[in-house]
Amino acid sequence: MVEKQGYFGNYGGRFVPETLVPALDELTTVYQALENDTAFWQEFQSLCHYYIGRPTPLYFAERLTAHCGGAKIFLKREDLAHTGAHKINNAVGQALLTKKLGKKRIIAETGAGQHGVATAAVAALMGMECVIYMGSDDIERQKLNVFRMRLMGAEVRPVSSGSRTLKDAINEAFRDWVSNVSTTHYLMGSVVGPHPYPAMVRDFQSVIGKETREQSLKDYQRLPDYIVACVGGGSNSMGIFYPFLNDKDVKLVGVEAAGHGLETGEHAATLAKGTLGVLHGAKSYVLQDKDGQILATHSISAGLDYPGVGPEHSFLKDSGRATYASITDKEALEGFQLLCRTEGIIPALESSHAIAHTVKMAPTLKKDQIIVINLSGRGDKDLDIVNQALGAKQ
Amino acid sequence: MSRIESVFKQKNHKALIAYVTVGYPSIEATLKVVPLLAECGCDIVELGIPFSDPMADGATIQRASFKALENGVHTALCLATAKKLSKKTSIPLVFMTYFNPIYQYGLAKFCNDCVASGIDGLIVPELPPEEGDELENLTGKSGVDLIYLLAPTSVEERIKLVAHKSRGFIYLVSIAGVTGTRTELPPELGKFILKVKQFAKQPVCVGFGISTPEQAAQVAQNADGVIIGSRLIQLMETDDAAMTATQMFVKETRKALDSIKV
């Protein structure tokens, strides 16, 4: 599949300043050597179990299923992982890698704040210095997560350039990295960025898909028919998709943020509306204007509010192995409320996009079919936003 | 020999290379300042095509890029501006930009239009040689010099790679960091320049952080030229209509470079 190192078909690569190339080479070497490093994976698994609380349950959402009146709906409960989202899987993996690199300082970008919180947690766990870059608009809408990061000893640096959201936080993290590359590891939070990040982050996140596959076979003696996951940069979706890529009967569905609607231009549906471009070190679909300037995006969920997408998703879209849908802010809010009321589970607004799409799909499917939603995070961080959005309506 | 290469053939001469963002603070200012820079002793001018996500740039050039974009600057307008400038001045002009704007424009069309606009070279700060095959091919055919960069983190293998591939000159980044003025340059810079020169057949020019005539002269002890960007942008931000301070700075820097005993 990979024709050139770091490429998924035509997507990926390493478009970075020369200063970073040696660090990426080193990272690639260390990461590739992990394949045969049983001690590393034992430590990773041990932390997955004792620190993160894995395996997370594959939970049958009986009342949601009854409400939709079609396929059986299961939730992969990443919301129950330590720090409240799947982001911790990758953060633990890369923090262990940082130790191998002999570096003592970690930087990261964050959108919704979940990756920032996960990174702050592992930095505290391993006694490393930690700086988190976060768009000043995102800081405003995710105050609780900012407080959590600071409690765990991370410094949160607001980024007020550009659109003041995730993409600008990534730019600023790259600027820090290029200035401190000898001491610092950039703990990227999604399957984006230059090689080896898209593959490496996917590998750490694929613990989600591996567990889902095993749990499905053990509990139900079969594989799911559909897997549905939200896509911003695309790490929770790649993580659950990847172990199923060779199971051709398992349909993989990514759900992007349609914001105020695809036709309004105010959305973050990169695979639906983007074109081939280079952003943050990789060639992939990108939301851009005709001059190649990156567009401002909109989503009610900060974690999906990103004009790029992981290169492997672009590859899966073109190959047809995965399909991609999109869900508006309004639909996501409905999905959010529905899960709260039917199951007593408050989902993250990101994951609510996957729920909303499943609610559309399930009634069209047979009752013996199975849909697994990757419930990538919990919604505590979003309560202010939801309160505002619902308050405005009522 | 390319027009850029011929700059470095002058005896006892260190090249002074200026960077300006096209359309900052306005297109008119760009049209005015570039010929002045040439008159005051710049040998080459880099014209920055602004990009919305300039990851290799510090605060000054970021600000200039965002302002230029607000002014409606885009790649075609930069090419048109270069065309006008190439009629006003005879020094080589080089585009510096991120990959995406020229990728969207179409690499082949961009290279052709560069030639038609009198552009002599191209610098893409986030395009390492590993990703540069297509652009190398196209610039090679058009006779545009594709200038690659080296950084203090570059190991010997990469120095050799860039020395093999870079056309016109090698852009040596003085410090691990982004563009922007610095009060001090790293003490090991001189040694690194000499190391690169062991492998480079082409001239080696140093940029990032150079903010004073003294720093320029210090760097040019070992380098073939110096590149100044952020400092000029800062001067232009507060300069009068005649661009007096900008001109004075360039003249002083020229003088400092000319005083070096080669």
mmCIF file of C-alpha atoms in Angstrom, chain A residues 4-5 7 10 12-22 25 161-162 167-168 171-172 174-176 178-181 275-281 283 286 288-295, chain B residues 50-58 62 66 69 73-76 99-101 103-105 125-131 133-134 149-155 158 162 173 175-178 182:
data_model
loop_
_atom_site.group_PDB
_atom_site.id
_atom_site.type_symbol
_atom_site.label_atom_id
_atom_site.label_comp_id
_atom_site.label_asym_id
_atom_site.label_seq_id
_atom_site.Cartn_x
_atom_site.Cartn_y
_atom_site.Cartn_z
ATOM 1 C CA LYS A 4 6.983 5.744 -0.933
ATOM 2 C CA GLN A 5 7.989 5.984 2.703
ATOM 3 C CA TYR A 7 2.779 7.778 1.870
ATOM 4 C CA ASN A 10 -0.762 9.718 -3.051
ATOM 5 C CA GLY A 12 1.110 11.816 3.318
ATOM 6 C CA GLY A 13 4.789 12.626 3.054
ATOM 7 C CA ARG A 14 6.892 15.020 5.006
ATOM 8 C CA PHE A 15 6.587 18.687 4.104
ATOM 9 C CA VAL A 16 8.513 20.284 6.948
ATOM 10 C CA PRO A 17 11.376 22.725 7.432
ATOM 11 C CA GLU A 18 14.807 21.126 7.104
ATOM 12 C CA THR A 19 15.462 21.744 10.811
ATOM 13 C CA LEU A 20 12.873 19.089 11.690
ATOM 14 C CA VAL A 21 13.871 16.431 9.167
ATOM 15 C CA PRO A 22 16.596 14.865 11.342
ATOM 16 C CA ASP A 25 14.169 10.594 10.878
ATOM 17 C CA SER A 161 -2.866 34.076 15.291
ATOM 18 C CA GLY A 162 -4.973 33.117 12.270
ATOM 19 C CA LYS A 167 -4.884 24.641 13.019
ATOM 20 C CA ASP A 168 -3.146 27.673 14.491
ATOM 21 C CA ASN A 171 1.382 25.932 13.600
ATOM 22 C CA GLU A 172 2.543 27.292 16.929
ATOM 23 C CA PHE A 174 5.607 23.352 15.091
ATOM 24 C CA ARG A 175 7.284 26.724 15.710
ATOM 25 C CA ASP A 176 8.132 25.664 19.256
ATOM 26 C CA VAL A 178 11.621 23.810 15.363
ATOM 27 C CA SER A 179 13.128 26.061 18.072
ATOM 28 C CA ASN A 180 13.598 23.366 20.728
ATOM 29 C CA VAL A 181 13.918 20.209 18.722
ATOM 30 C CA THR A 275 -9.305 19.307 -2.368
ATOM 31 C CA LEU A 276 -5.777 17.932 -2.549
ATOM 32 C CA GLY A 277 -3.298 20.152 -0.743
ATOM 33 C CA VAL A 278 -0.448 20.291 1.744
ATOM 34 C CA LEU A 279 -1.096 21.365 5.314
ATOM 35 C CA HIS A 280 0.882 20.723 8.500
ATOM 36 C CA GLY A 281 3.469 18.585 6.805
ATOM 37 C CA LYS A 283 -0.441 15.945 1.473
ATOM 38 C CA VAL A 286 -7.639 20.231 2.685
ATOM 39 C CA GLN A 288 -8.764 25.768 0.974
ATOM 40 C CA ASP A 289 -9.592 28.556 -1.429
ATOM 41 C CA LYS A 290 -8.552 28.618 -5.093
ATOM 42 C CA ASP A 291 -5.283 30.321 -4.139
ATOM 43 C CA GLY A 292 -4.289 27.575 -1.734
ATOM 44 C CA GLN A 293 -4.992 29.589 1.415
ATOM 45 C CA ILE A 294 -6.419 27.445 4.192
ATOM 46 C CA LEU A 295 -10.037 28.238 4.995
ATOM 47 C CA PRO B 50 1.879 35.099 1.689
ATOM 48 C CA PHE B 51 0.338 31.912 3.114
ATOM 49 C CA SER B 52 -2.344 31.552 5.757
ATOM 50 C CA ASP B 53 -0.344 29.043 7.823
ATOM 51 C CA PRO B 54 3.318 30.101 7.784
ATOM 52 C CA MET B 55 4.742 27.472 10.153
ATOM 53 C CA ALA B 56 8.395 28.435 9.651
ATOM 54 C CA ASP B 57 7.848 32.116 10.338
ATOM 55 C CA GLY B 58 8.074 34.111 13.540
ATOM 56 C CA GLN B 62 3.360 36.051 10.184
ATOM 57 C CA PHE B 66 -1.793 37.950 7.332
ATOM 58 C CA LEU B 69 -3.721 38.305 2.612
ATOM 59 C CA VAL B 73 -2.712 39.292 -2.271
ATOM 60 C CA HIS B 74 -2.620 35.927 -4.048
ATOM 61 C CA THR B 75 -0.160 34.034 -6.210
ATOM 62 C CA ALA B 76 -1.247 35.541 -9.541
ATOM 63 C CA PHE B 99 4.211 24.716 -0.938
ATOM 64 C CA ASN B 100 0.412 24.861 -0.929
ATOM 65 C CA PRO B 101 -0.152 28.181 -2.734
ATOM 66 C CA TYR B 103 0.677 23.587 -5.595
ATOM 67 C CA GLN B 104 -2.838 24.963 -6.051
ATOM 68 C CA TYR B 105 -1.663 27.323 -8.772
ATOM 69 C CA PRO B 125 10.927 26.469 3.340
ATOM 70 C CA GLU B 126 8.903 23.336 4.067
ATOM 71 C CA LEU B 127 9.948 21.386 0.988
ATOM 72 C CA PRO B 128 12.916 19.142 1.819
ATOM 73 C CA PRO B 129 14.676 17.470 -1.144
ATOM 74 C CA GLU B 130 12.813 14.199 -0.451
ATOM 75 C CA GLU B 131 9.572 15.869 -1.529
ATOM 76 C CA ASP B 133 11.427 15.724 -7.272
ATOM 77 C CA GLU B 134 8.548 17.156 -9.284
ATOM 78 C CA LEU B 149 17.760 24.931 2.833
ATOM 79 C CA LEU B 150 20.084 23.498 5.445
ATOM 80 C CA ALA B 151 19.766 23.907 9.199
ATOM 81 C CA PRO B 152 22.072 23.516 12.193
ATOM 82 C CA THR B 153 20.427 20.143 12.790
ATOM 83 C CA SER B 154 21.369 18.858 9.317
ATOM 84 C CA VAL B 155 23.766 15.927 9.513
ATOM 85 C CA ARG B 158 21.820 15.806 4.421
ATOM 86 C CA VAL B 162 21.335 19.511 -0.418
ATOM 87 C CA VAL B 173 19.291 28.630 8.375
ATOM 88 C CA ILE B 175 19.524 28.738 14.104
ATOM 89 C CA ALA B 176 17.085 25.967 14.919
ATOM 90 C CA GLY B 177 14.018 28.167 14.962
ATOM 91 C CA VAL B 178 11.646 30.311 12.984
ATOM 92 C CA ARG B 182 17.696 37.774 17.273
#
